[in-house]
mmCIF file with all atom_site columns, C-alpha atoms in Angstrom:
data_model
loop_
_atom_site.group_PDB
_atom_site.id
_atom_site.type_symbol
_atom_site.label_atom_id
_atom_site.label_alt_id
_atom_site.label_comp_id
_atom_site.label_asym_id
_atom_site.label_entity_id
_atom_site.label_seq_id
_atom_site.pdbx_PDB_ins_code
_atom_site.Cartn_x
_atom_site.Cartn_y
_atom_site.Cartn_z
_atom_site.occupancy
_atom_site.B_iso_or_equiv
_atom_site.pdbx_formal_charge
_atom_site.auth_seq_id
_atom_site.auth_comp_id
_atom_site.auth_asym_id
_atom_site.auth_atom_id
_atom_site.pdbx_PDB_model_num
ATOM 1   C CA . GLU J 1 1   ? 13.788  15.709  1.639   1.00 51.00 ? 188 GLU J CA 1
ATOM 2   C CA . THR J 1 2   ? 10.494  15.321  3.476   1.00 71.00 ? 189 THR J CA 1
ATOM 3   C CA . GLY J 1 3   ? 8.278   12.269  3.324   1.00 90.00 ? 190 GLY J CA 1
ATOM 4   C CA . VAL J 1 4   ? 4.508   12.028  3.005   1.00 94.00 ? 191 VAL J CA 1
ATOM 5   C CA . THR J 1 5   ? 2.612   13.703  5.804   1.00 96.00 ? 192 THR J CA 1
ATOM 6   C CA . GLN J 1 6   ? -1.061  13.193  6.598   1.00 97.00 ? 193 GLN J CA 1
ATOM 7   C CA . SER J 1 7   ? -3.436  15.034  8.878   1.00 97.00 ? 194 SER J CA 1
ATOM 8   C CA . PRO J 1 8   ? -5.144  14.514  11.162  1.00 97.00 ? 195 PRO J CA 1
ATOM 9   C CA . THR J 1 9   ? -3.754  11.290  12.631  1.00 96.00 ? 196 THR J CA 1
ATOM 10  C CA . HIS J 1 10  ? -7.028  10.290  14.267  1.00 96.00 ? 197 HIS J CA 1
ATOM 11  C CA . LEU J 1 11  ? -10.606 11.370  13.737  1.00 96.00 ? 198 LEU J CA 1
ATOM 12  C CA . ILE J 1 12  ? -13.995 10.389  15.107  1.00 98.00 ? 199 ILE J CA 1
ATOM 13  C CA . LYS J 1 13  ? -17.095 11.288  13.130  1.00 98.00 ? 200 LYS J CA 1
ATOM 14  C CA . THR J 1 14  ? -20.787 10.521  13.349  1.00 98.00 ? 201 THR J CA 1
ATOM 15  C CA . ARG J 1 15  ? -22.618 8.555   10.678  1.00 97.00 ? 202 ARG J CA 1
ATOM 16  C CA . GLY J 1 16  ? -23.944 10.884  7.993   1.00 97.00 ? 203 GLY J CA 1
ATOM 17  C CA . GLN J 1 17  ? -21.283 13.536  8.513   1.00 98.00 ? 204 GLN J CA 1
ATOM 18  C CA . GLN J 1 18  ? -18.636 14.596  6.027   1.00 98.00 ? 205 GLN J CA 1
ATOM 19  C CA . VAL J 1 19  ? -14.865 14.394  6.504   1.00 98.00 ? 206 VAL J CA 1
ATOM 20  C CA . THR J 1 20  ? -11.781 15.831  4.790   1.00 98.00 ? 207 THR J CA 1
ATOM 21  C CA . LEU J 1 21  ? -8.394  14.201  5.094   1.00 98.00 ? 208 LEU J CA 1
ATOM 22  C CA . ARG J 1 22  ? -5.187  15.901  3.966   1.00 98.00 ? 209 ARG J CA 1
ATOM 23  C CA . CYS J 1 23  ? -1.913  14.744  2.483   1.00 97.00 ? 210 CYS J CA 1
ATOM 24  C CA . SER J 1 24  ? 1.343   16.438  1.546   1.00 95.00 ? 211 SER J CA 1
ATOM 25  C CA . SER J 1 25  ? 3.339   14.483  -0.985  1.00 91.00 ? 212 SER J CA 1
ATOM 26  C CA . GLN J 1 26  ? 7.037   13.761  -0.841  1.00 89.00 ? 213 GLN J CA 1
ATOM 27  C CA . SER J 1 27  ? 9.293   16.349  -2.389  1.00 85.00 ? 214 SER J CA 1
ATOM 28  C CA . GLY J 1 28  ? 9.721   15.668  -6.099  1.00 83.00 ? 215 GLY J CA 1
ATOM 29  C CA . HIS J 1 29  ? 6.608   13.489  -6.362  1.00 87.00 ? 216 HIS J CA 1
ATOM 30  C CA . ASN J 1 30  ? 3.731   14.695  -8.526  1.00 88.00 ? 217 ASN J CA 1
ATOM 31  C CA . THR J 1 31  ? 1.278   11.829  -8.149  1.00 90.00 ? 218 THR J CA 1
ATOM 32  C CA . VAL J 1 32  ? -0.846  11.076  -5.109  1.00 92.00 ? 219 VAL J CA 1
ATOM 33  C CA . SER J 1 33  ? -2.886  7.951   -4.459  1.00 93.00 ? 220 SER J CA 1
ATOM 34  C CA . TRP J 1 34  ? -5.319  7.244   -1.642  1.00 96.00 ? 221 TRP J CA 1
ATOM 35  C CA . TYR J 1 35  ? -5.965  3.870   -0.070  1.00 96.00 ? 222 TYR J CA 1
ATOM 36  C CA . GLN J 1 36  ? -8.399  2.530   2.497   1.00 97.00 ? 223 GLN J CA 1
ATOM 37  C CA . GLN J 1 37  ? -7.130  -0.141  4.863   1.00 95.00 ? 224 GLN J CA 1
ATOM 38  C CA . ALA J 1 38  ? -9.719  -1.925  6.934   1.00 94.00 ? 225 ALA J CA 1
ATOM 39  C CA . LEU J 1 39  ? -8.629  -3.914  9.953   1.00 90.00 ? 226 LEU J CA 1
ATOM 40  C CA . GLY J 1 40  ? -6.871  -7.122  8.945   1.00 87.00 ? 227 GLY J CA 1
ATOM 41  C CA . GLN J 1 41  ? -6.884  -6.267  5.252   1.00 91.00 ? 228 GLN J CA 1
ATOM 42  C CA . GLY J 1 42  ? -4.396  -4.935  2.756   1.00 93.00 ? 229 GLY J CA 1
ATOM 43  C CA . PRO J 1 43  ? -4.772  -1.379  1.496   1.00 94.00 ? 230 PRO J CA 1
ATOM 44  C CA . GLN J 1 44  ? -7.470  -0.902  -1.165  1.00 94.00 ? 231 GLN J CA 1
ATOM 45  C CA . PHE J 1 45  ? -6.994  1.663   -3.901  1.00 92.00 ? 232 PHE J CA 1
ATOM 46  C CA . ILE J 1 46  ? -9.492  4.530   -3.813  1.00 95.00 ? 233 ILE J CA 1
ATOM 47  C CA . PHE J 1 47  ? -8.169  6.888   -6.503  1.00 93.00 ? 234 PHE J CA 1
ATOM 48  C CA . GLN J 1 48  ? -5.117  8.636   -7.817  1.00 91.00 ? 235 GLN J CA 1
ATOM 49  C CA . TYR J 1 49  ? -4.450  12.255  -8.729  1.00 92.00 ? 236 TYR J CA 1
ATOM 50  C CA . TYR J 1 50  ? -1.962  13.516  -11.275 1.00 88.00 ? 237 TYR J CA 1
ATOM 51  C CA . ARG J 1 51  ? -1.718  17.111  -12.477 1.00 87.00 ? 238 ARG J CA 1
ATOM 52  C CA . GLU J 1 52  ? -4.771  17.991  -10.391 1.00 90.00 ? 239 GLU J CA 1
ATOM 53  C CA . GLU J 1 53  ? -6.966  15.491  -12.243 1.00 91.00 ? 240 GLU J CA 1
ATOM 54  C CA . GLU J 1 54  ? -8.319  12.142  -11.121 1.00 90.00 ? 241 GLU J CA 1
ATOM 55  C CA . ASN J 1 55  ? -6.254  9.529   -12.927 1.00 85.00 ? 242 ASN J CA 1
ATOM 56  C CA . GLY J 1 56  ? -7.760  6.192   -12.016 1.00 86.00 ? 243 GLY J CA 1
ATOM 57  C CA . ARG J 1 57  ? -10.321 5.078   -9.493  1.00 90.00 ? 244 ARG J CA 1
ATOM 58  C CA . GLY J 1 58  ? -10.985 1.909   -7.564  1.00 89.00 ? 245 GLY J CA 1
ATOM 59  C CA . ASN J 1 59  ? -14.302 0.406   -6.600  1.00 91.00 ? 246 ASN J CA 1
ATOM 60  C CA . PHE J 1 60  ? -15.482 3.203   -4.329  1.00 95.00 ? 247 PHE J CA 1
ATOM 61  C CA . PRO J 1 61  ? -18.759 5.153   -4.572  1.00 96.00 ? 248 PRO J CA 1
ATOM 62  C CA . PRO J 1 62  ? -18.912 8.804   -5.707  1.00 96.00 ? 249 PRO J CA 1
ATOM 63  C CA . ARG J 1 63  ? -19.253 10.030  -2.134  1.00 97.00 ? 250 ARG J CA 1
ATOM 64  C CA . PHE J 1 64  ? -15.499 9.460   -2.006  1.00 98.00 ? 251 PHE J CA 1
ATOM 65  C CA . SER J 1 65  ? -13.941 12.400  -3.836  1.00 97.00 ? 252 SER J CA 1
ATOM 66  C CA . GLY J 1 66  ? -10.639 14.151  -3.917  1.00 96.00 ? 253 GLY J CA 1
ATOM 67  C CA . LEU J 1 67  ? -8.581  17.112  -4.973  1.00 96.00 ? 254 LEU J CA 1
ATOM 68  C CA . GLN J 1 68  ? -4.990  17.742  -5.853  1.00 95.00 ? 255 GLN J CA 1
ATOM 69  C CA . PHE J 1 69  ? -3.469  21.185  -5.573  1.00 94.00 ? 256 PHE J CA 1
ATOM 70  C CA . PRO J 1 70  ? -0.722  22.839  -7.658  1.00 92.00 ? 257 PRO J CA 1
ATOM 71  C CA . ASN J 1 71  ? 1.848   21.979  -4.990  1.00 90.00 ? 258 ASN J CA 1
ATOM 72  C CA . TYR J 1 72  ? 0.808   18.296  -5.407  1.00 91.00 ? 259 TYR J CA 1
ATOM 73  C CA . SER J 1 73  ? -0.788  18.055  -1.967  1.00 93.00 ? 260 SER J CA 1
ATOM 74  C CA . SER J 1 74  ? -4.150  16.354  -1.896  1.00 96.00 ? 261 SER J CA 1
ATOM 75  C CA . GLU J 1 75  ? -7.417  15.983  -0.029  1.00 97.00 ? 262 GLU J CA 1
ATOM 76  C CA . LEU J 1 76  ? -9.758  13.053  0.340   1.00 98.00 ? 263 LEU J CA 1
ATOM 77  C CA . ASN J 1 77  ? -13.379 13.923  1.043   1.00 98.00 ? 264 ASN J CA 1
ATOM 78  C CA . VAL J 1 78  ? -15.987 11.447  2.158   1.00 98.00 ? 265 VAL J CA 1
ATOM 79  C CA . ASN J 1 79  ? -19.635 12.466  2.320   1.00 97.00 ? 266 ASN J CA 1
ATOM 80  C CA . ALA J 1 80  ? -22.508 10.782  4.124   1.00 98.00 ? 267 ALA J CA 1
ATOM 81  C CA . LEU J 1 81  ? -20.213 8.705   6.303   1.00 98.00 ? 268 LEU J CA 1
ATOM 82  C CA . GLU J 1 82  ? -21.181 5.121   6.997   1.00 98.00 ? 269 GLU J CA 1
ATOM 83  C CA . LEU J 1 83  ? -20.016 2.851   9.805   1.00 97.00 ? 270 LEU J CA 1
ATOM 84  C CA . ASP J 1 84  ? -18.098 0.737   7.267   1.00 96.00 ? 271 ASP J CA 1
ATOM 85  C CA . ASP J 1 85  ? -16.002 3.756   6.347   1.00 98.00 ? 272 ASP J CA 1
ATOM 86  C CA . SER J 1 86  ? -14.135 3.262   9.615   1.00 97.00 ? 273 SER J CA 1
ATOM 87  C CA . ALA J 1 87  ? -10.594 2.422   8.519   1.00 97.00 ? 274 ALA J CA 1
ATOM 88  C CA . LEU J 1 88  ? -7.050  3.668   8.170   1.00 96.00 ? 275 LEU J CA 1
ATOM 89  C CA . TYR J 1 89  ? -6.747  5.981   5.179   1.00 98.00 ? 276 TYR J CA 1
ATOM 90  C CA . LEU J 1 90  ? -3.352  6.017   3.565   1.00 97.00 ? 277 LEU J CA 1
ATOM 91  C CA . CYS J 1 91  ? -1.904  8.518   1.178   1.00 96.00 ? 278 CYS J CA 1
ATOM 92  C CA . ALA J 1 92  ? 0.978   7.547   -1.096  1.00 93.00 ? 279 ALA J CA 1
ATOM 93  C CA . SER J 1 93  ? 3.003   9.685   -3.435  1.00 91.00 ? 280 SER J CA 1
ATOM 94  C CA . SER J 1 94  ? 5.144   8.715   -6.359  1.00 86.00 ? 281 SER J CA 1
ATOM 95  C CA . SER J 1 95  ? 6.830   9.999   -9.459  1.00 80.00 ? 282 SER J CA 1
ATOM 96  C CA . THR J 1 96  ? 4.749   9.945   -12.617 1.00 69.00 ? 283 THR J CA 1
ATOM 97  C CA . THR J 1 97  ? 5.099   6.288   -13.470 1.00 63.00 ? 284 THR J CA 1
ATOM 98  C CA . GLY J 1 98  ? 5.187   4.839   -9.997  1.00 61.00 ? 285 GLY J CA 1
ATOM 99  C CA . MET J 1 99  ? 7.453   2.091   -11.237 1.00 62.00 ? 286 MET J CA 1
ATOM 100 C CA . TYR J 1 100 ? 9.932   2.824   -8.509  1.00 67.00 ? 287 TYR J CA 1
ATOM 101 C CA . GLY J 1 101 ? 7.460   2.367   -5.712  1.00 76.00 ? 288 GLY J CA 1
ATOM 102 C CA . TYR J 1 102 ? 5.322   4.561   -3.597  1.00 86.00 ? 289 TYR J CA 1
ATOM 103 C CA . THR J 1 103 ? 6.069   6.463   -0.424  1.00 90.00 ? 290 THR J CA 1
ATOM 104 C CA . PHE J 1 104 ? 3.300   6.089   2.114   1.00 93.00 ? 291 PHE J CA 1
ATOM 105 C CA . GLY J 1 105 ? 2.175   8.367   4.869   1.00 95.00 ? 292 GLY J CA 1
ATOM 106 C CA . SER J 1 106 ? 1.380   7.156   8.376   1.00 95.00 ? 293 SER J CA 1
ATOM 107 C CA . GLY J 1 107 ? -2.316  7.364   7.678   1.00 96.00 ? 294 GLY J CA 1
ATOM 108 C CA . THR J 1 108 ? -5.413  8.844   9.248   1.00 97.00 ? 295 THR J CA 1
ATOM 109 C CA . ARG J 1 109 ? -7.430  6.544   11.484  1.00 97.00 ? 296 ARG J CA 1
ATOM 110 C CA . LEU J 1 110 ? -11.101 7.372   10.905  1.00 98.00 ? 297 LEU J CA 1
ATOM 111 C CA . THR J 1 111 ? -13.734 6.019   13.261  1.00 97.00 ? 298 THR J CA 1
ATOM 112 C CA . VAL J 1 112 ? -17.390 6.472   12.359  1.00 98.00 ? 299 VAL J CA 1
ATOM 113 C CA . VAL J 1 113 ? -19.836 6.049   15.223  1.00 97.00 ? 300 VAL J CA 1
ATOM 114 C CA . ALA E 2 1   ? -9.537  -9.597  -12.894 1.00 77.00 ? 291 ALA E CA 1
ATOM 115 C CA . GLN E 2 2   ? -6.321  -8.492  -11.253 1.00 84.00 ? 292 GLN E CA 1
ATOM 116 C CA . ARG E 2 3   ? -5.721  -10.116 -7.914  1.00 89.00 ? 293 ARG E CA 1
ATOM 117 C CA . VAL E 2 4   ? -2.928  -10.712 -5.409  1.00 94.00 ? 294 VAL E CA 1
ATOM 118 C CA . THR E 2 5   ? -3.038  -13.696 -3.096  1.00 96.00 ? 295 THR E CA 1
ATOM 119 C CA . GLN E 2 6   ? -0.939  -14.176 -0.009  1.00 97.00 ? 296 GLN E CA 1
ATOM 120 C CA . PRO E 2 7   ? -2.028  -17.564 1.273   1.00 96.00 ? 297 PRO E CA 1
ATOM 121 C CA . GLU E 2 8   ? -0.465  -17.334 4.725   1.00 96.00 ? 298 GLU E CA 1
ATOM 122 C CA . LYS E 2 9   ? -1.919  -14.950 7.254   1.00 96.00 ? 299 LYS E CA 1
ATOM 123 C CA . LEU E 2 10  ? 0.810   -15.740 9.760   1.00 97.00 ? 300 LEU E CA 1
ATOM 124 C CA . LEU E 2 11  ? 4.252   -17.262 9.365   1.00 98.00 ? 301 LEU E CA 1
ATOM 125 C CA . SER E 2 12  ? 6.286   -18.103 12.423  1.00 97.00 ? 302 SER E CA 1
ATOM 126 C CA . VAL E 2 13  ? 9.946   -19.177 12.232  1.00 97.00 ? 303 VAL E CA 1
ATOM 127 C CA . PHE E 2 14  ? 12.951  -19.336 14.500  1.00 97.00 ? 304 PHE E CA 1
ATOM 128 C CA . LYS E 2 15  ? 15.894  -16.981 14.181  1.00 97.00 ? 305 LYS E CA 1
ATOM 129 C CA . GLY E 2 16  ? 18.353  -18.288 11.615  1.00 97.00 ? 306 GLY E CA 1
ATOM 130 C CA . ALA E 2 17  ? 15.777  -20.350 9.742   1.00 98.00 ? 307 ALA E CA 1
ATOM 131 C CA . PRO E 2 18  ? 14.978  -19.698 6.080   1.00 97.00 ? 308 PRO E CA 1
ATOM 132 C CA . VAL E 2 19  ? 11.881  -17.698 5.276   1.00 97.00 ? 309 VAL E CA 1
ATOM 133 C CA . GLU E 2 20  ? 9.621   -17.735 2.239   1.00 97.00 ? 310 GLU E CA 1
ATOM 134 C CA . LEU E 2 21  ? 6.555   -15.524 2.065   1.00 98.00 ? 311 LEU E CA 1
ATOM 135 C CA . LYS E 2 22  ? 4.315   -16.548 -0.781  1.00 98.00 ? 312 LYS E CA 1
ATOM 136 C CA . CYS E 2 23  ? 2.658   -14.246 -3.277  1.00 97.00 ? 313 CYS E CA 1
ATOM 137 C CA . ASN E 2 24  ? 0.663   -15.208 -6.345  1.00 96.00 ? 314 ASN E CA 1
ATOM 138 C CA . TYR E 2 25  ? -0.888  -12.772 -8.744  1.00 94.00 ? 315 TYR E CA 1
ATOM 139 C CA . SER E 2 26  ? -3.475  -12.782 -11.468 1.00 92.00 ? 316 SER E CA 1
ATOM 140 C CA . TYR E 2 27  ? -2.812  -10.432 -14.358 1.00 86.00 ? 317 TYR E CA 1
ATOM 141 C CA . SER E 2 28  ? -2.579  -11.046 -18.072 1.00 78.00 ? 318 SER E CA 1
ATOM 142 C CA . GLY E 2 29  ? -0.276  -8.166  -18.957 1.00 77.00 ? 319 GLY E CA 1
ATOM 143 C CA . SER E 2 30  ? 3.246   -7.257  -17.858 1.00 78.00 ? 320 SER E CA 1
ATOM 144 C CA . PRO E 2 31  ? 3.062   -6.950  -14.100 1.00 82.00 ? 321 PRO E CA 1
ATOM 145 C CA . GLU E 2 32  ? 4.999   -4.646  -11.857 1.00 85.00 ? 322 GLU E CA 1
ATOM 146 C CA . LEU E 2 33  ? 5.385   -6.341  -8.505  1.00 90.00 ? 323 LEU E CA 1
ATOM 147 C CA . PHE E 2 34  ? 6.437   -4.973  -5.179  1.00 91.00 ? 324 PHE E CA 1
ATOM 148 C CA . TRP E 2 35  ? 6.904   -6.099  -1.623  1.00 95.00 ? 325 TRP E CA 1
ATOM 149 C CA . TYR E 2 36  ? 6.003   -3.619  1.090   1.00 95.00 ? 326 TYR E CA 1
ATOM 150 C CA . VAL E 2 37  ? 6.766   -4.060  4.781   1.00 96.00 ? 327 VAL E CA 1
ATOM 151 C CA . GLN E 2 38  ? 5.214   -2.536  7.860   1.00 95.00 ? 328 GLN E CA 1
ATOM 152 C CA . TYR E 2 39  ? 7.168   -2.796  11.091  1.00 95.00 ? 329 TYR E CA 1
ATOM 153 C CA . SER E 2 40  ? 5.348   -2.299  14.378  1.00 91.00 ? 330 SER E CA 1
ATOM 154 C CA . ARG E 2 41  ? 4.166   1.280   14.792  1.00 88.00 ? 331 ARG E CA 1
ATOM 155 C CA . GLN E 2 42  ? 5.764   2.362   11.523  1.00 91.00 ? 332 GLN E CA 1
ATOM 156 C CA . ARG E 2 43  ? 4.384   3.303   8.139   1.00 93.00 ? 333 ARG E CA 1
ATOM 157 C CA . LEU E 2 44  ? 4.178   1.035   5.154   1.00 93.00 ? 334 LEU E CA 1
ATOM 158 C CA . GLN E 2 45  ? 7.460   1.131   3.263   1.00 92.00 ? 335 GLN E CA 1
ATOM 159 C CA . LEU E 2 46  ? 8.788   -0.303  0.050   1.00 90.00 ? 336 LEU E CA 1
ATOM 160 C CA . LEU E 2 47  ? 11.024  -3.332  0.518   1.00 93.00 ? 337 LEU E CA 1
ATOM 161 C CA . LEU E 2 48  ? 11.586  -4.643  -3.001  1.00 90.00 ? 338 LEU E CA 1
ATOM 162 C CA . ARG E 2 49  ? 10.483  -4.027  -6.570  1.00 87.00 ? 339 ARG E CA 1
ATOM 163 C CA . HIS E 2 50  ? 10.892  -6.728  -9.165  1.00 82.00 ? 340 HIS E CA 1
ATOM 164 C CA . ILE E 2 51  ? 12.292  -4.468  -11.872 1.00 76.00 ? 341 ILE E CA 1
ATOM 165 C CA . SER E 2 52  ? 15.416  -3.715  -9.876  1.00 76.00 ? 342 SER E CA 1
ATOM 166 C CA . ARG E 2 53  ? 16.223  -7.329  -8.969  1.00 75.00 ? 343 ARG E CA 1
ATOM 167 C CA . GLU E 2 54  ? 17.917  -6.140  -5.802  1.00 79.00 ? 344 GLU E CA 1
ATOM 168 C CA . SER E 2 55  ? 18.452  -7.620  -2.375  1.00 82.00 ? 345 SER E CA 1
ATOM 169 C CA . ILE E 2 56  ? 17.305  -5.520  0.538   1.00 85.00 ? 346 ILE E CA 1
ATOM 170 C CA . LYS E 2 57  ? 18.007  -6.514  4.149   1.00 91.00 ? 347 LYS E CA 1
ATOM 171 C CA . GLY E 2 58  ? 18.899  -9.954  2.835   1.00 91.00 ? 348 GLY E CA 1
ATOM 172 C CA . PHE E 2 59  ? 15.514  -10.424 1.153   1.00 94.00 ? 349 PHE E CA 1
ATOM 173 C CA . THR E 2 60  ? 15.138  -11.342 -2.504  1.00 94.00 ? 350 THR E CA 1
ATOM 174 C CA . ALA E 2 61  ? 12.139  -11.979 -4.700  1.00 94.00 ? 351 ALA E CA 1
ATOM 175 C CA . ASP E 2 62  ? 12.034  -13.437 -8.179  1.00 88.00 ? 352 ASP E CA 1
ATOM 176 C CA . LEU E 2 63  ? 9.197   -12.928 -10.591 1.00 89.00 ? 353 LEU E CA 1
ATOM 177 C CA . ASN E 2 64  ? 8.058   -16.253 -12.056 1.00 91.00 ? 354 ASN E CA 1
ATOM 178 C CA . LYS E 2 65  ? 5.663   -15.464 -14.865 1.00 89.00 ? 355 LYS E CA 1
ATOM 179 C CA . GLY E 2 66  ? 4.962   -19.126 -15.556 1.00 91.00 ? 356 GLY E CA 1
ATOM 180 C CA . GLU E 2 67  ? 3.754   -19.705 -12.019 1.00 92.00 ? 357 GLU E CA 1
ATOM 181 C CA . THR E 2 68  ? 2.516   -16.099 -11.635 1.00 93.00 ? 358 THR E CA 1
ATOM 182 C CA . SER E 2 69  ? 4.396   -15.860 -8.374  1.00 94.00 ? 359 SER E CA 1
ATOM 183 C CA . PHE E 2 70  ? 6.642   -13.347 -6.639  1.00 95.00 ? 360 PHE E CA 1
ATOM 184 C CA . HIS E 2 71  ? 7.692   -15.080 -3.442  1.00 97.00 ? 361 HIS E CA 1
ATOM 185 C CA . LEU E 2 72  ? 9.855   -13.235 -0.921  1.00 96.00 ? 362 LEU E CA 1
ATOM 186 C CA . LYS E 2 73  ? 12.809  -15.165 0.477   1.00 96.00 ? 363 LYS E CA 1
ATOM 187 C CA . LYS E 2 74  ? 15.513  -14.778 3.039   1.00 96.00 ? 364 LYS E CA 1
ATOM 188 C CA . PRO E 2 75  ? 18.008  -17.526 3.888   1.00 96.00 ? 365 PRO E CA 1
ATOM 189 C CA . PHE E 2 76  ? 18.447  -16.658 7.565   1.00 97.00 ? 366 PHE E CA 1
ATOM 190 C CA . ALA E 2 77  ? 15.663  -14.840 9.399   1.00 97.00 ? 367 ALA E CA 1
ATOM 191 C CA . GLN E 2 78  ? 16.457  -12.248 12.053  1.00 97.00 ? 368 GLN E CA 1
ATOM 192 C CA . GLU E 2 79  ? 14.232  -11.112 14.924  1.00 97.00 ? 369 GLU E CA 1
ATOM 193 C CA . GLU E 2 80  ? 14.100  -7.615  13.429  1.00 96.00 ? 370 GLU E CA 1
ATOM 194 C CA . ASP E 2 81  ? 12.426  -9.083  10.344  1.00 97.00 ? 371 ASP E CA 1
ATOM 195 C CA . SER E 2 82  ? 9.234   -9.548  12.358  1.00 98.00 ? 372 SER E CA 1
ATOM 196 C CA . ALA E 2 83  ? 6.662   -7.379  10.590  1.00 97.00 ? 373 ALA E CA 1
ATOM 197 C CA . MET E 2 84  ? 3.664   -7.374  8.301   1.00 97.00 ? 374 MET E CA 1
ATOM 198 C CA . TYR E 2 85  ? 4.552   -8.019  4.663   1.00 98.00 ? 375 TYR E CA 1
ATOM 199 C CA . TYR E 2 86  ? 2.359   -7.066  1.721   1.00 97.00 ? 376 TYR E CA 1
ATOM 200 C CA . CYS E 2 87  ? 2.769   -8.099  -1.875  1.00 96.00 ? 377 CYS E CA 1
ATOM 201 C CA . ALA E 2 88  ? 1.430   -5.555  -4.393  1.00 93.00 ? 378 ALA E CA 1
ATOM 202 C CA . LEU E 2 89  ? 0.699   -5.548  -8.113  1.00 91.00 ? 379 LEU E CA 1
ATOM 203 C CA . GLY E 2 90  ? 0.935   -2.422  -10.232 1.00 84.00 ? 380 GLY E CA 1
ATOM 204 C CA . GLY E 2 91  ? 1.171   -1.381  -13.831 1.00 65.00 ? 381 GLY E CA 1
ATOM 205 C CA . TYR E 2 92  ? -2.275  -2.383  -14.982 1.00 55.00 ? 382 TYR E CA 1
ATOM 206 C CA . GLY E 2 93  ? -4.971  -0.423  -16.706 1.00 48.00 ? 383 GLY E CA 1
ATOM 207 C CA . GLY E 2 94  ? -4.549  3.025   -18.145 1.00 43.00 ? 384 GLY E CA 1
ATOM 208 C CA . SER E 2 95  ? -2.982  4.409   -15.019 1.00 47.00 ? 385 SER E CA 1
ATOM 209 C CA . GLN E 2 96  ? 0.415   3.263   -13.926 1.00 51.00 ? 386 GLN E CA 1
ATOM 210 C CA . GLY E 2 97  ? -0.231  4.267   -10.401 1.00 59.00 ? 387 GLY E CA 1
ATOM 211 C CA . ASN E 2 98  ? -2.723  1.880   -8.898  1.00 80.00 ? 388 ASN E CA 1
ATOM 212 C CA . LEU E 2 99  ? -1.560  -0.882  -6.634  1.00 88.00 ? 389 LEU E CA 1
ATOM 213 C CA . ILE E 2 100 ? -3.477  -3.988  -5.721  1.00 90.00 ? 390 ILE E CA 1
ATOM 214 C CA . PHE E 2 101 ? -2.353  -5.350  -2.379  1.00 94.00 ? 391 PHE E CA 1
ATOM 215 C CA . GLY E 2 102 ? -2.652  -8.804  -0.952  1.00 95.00 ? 392 GLY E CA 1
ATOM 216 C CA . LYS E 2 103 ? -4.068  -9.216  2.545   1.00 95.00 ? 393 LYS E CA 1
ATOM 217 C CA . GLY E 2 104 ? -0.609  -9.478  4.005   1.00 96.00 ? 394 GLY E CA 1
ATOM 218 C CA . THR E 2 105 ? 1.427   -12.043 5.919   1.00 97.00 ? 395 THR E CA 1
ATOM 219 C CA . LYS E 2 106 ? 2.535   -11.436 9.456   1.00 97.00 ? 396 LYS E CA 1
ATOM 220 C CA . LEU E 2 107 ? 6.059   -12.761 9.941   1.00 98.00 ? 397 LEU E CA 1
ATOM 221 C CA . SER E 2 108 ? 7.076   -13.599 13.470  1.00 98.00 ? 398 SER E CA 1
ATOM 222 C CA . VAL E 2 109 ? 10.713  -14.527 14.054  1.00 98.00 ? 399 VAL E CA 1
ATOM 223 C CA . LYS E 2 110 ? 11.274  -16.181 17.415  1.00 97.00 ? 400 LYS E CA 1
ATOM 224 C CA . PRO E 2 111 ? 14.597  -16.050 19.269  1.00 95.00 ? 401 PRO E CA 1
#
């Protein structure tokens, strides 16, 4: 059984650029959630995908968007990058209800300069 | 609004001492509460979930709906318990999947 894998591990982008982050969910999990973790803060929920549809969204602007594929893997896209987007982006997968907890990836460290 | 508060940013204890990491939540429905732990250079991982009422690595946490708390306890701390601990609230809104995390408490267990 494989865990959640994210790529790339580190990324540096320039303000105004666009970025795509990728996540493969744990085997048997059909739900993927994305979180942003700024330095010194807890993870903040961005959105969740279930059956290839967005299924809940946190307080993030529309320039944060995502996709889920038939194999349950997912992408997070951020357009028009801002300096404040610099953070660790975490992907978490779960079974449908999530009541049994979430399995997190190691994250992608995004730096916007 | 839903909220999770972890009042202590840092908690430092000696090996063998009891540990209590505090977590208070704000939610009017039936909460699902979790404790996640992040050891140095490792990914965030689930430690406890309130629905299972289990003890993991000697840690326990009891949901107190009256006090809206879900404190994490261990009677005798070990050096390997040093890590960042996050309390998280789930089960709200239409989606079961969202988690609201507290800001975390860094536990340091000294020899």
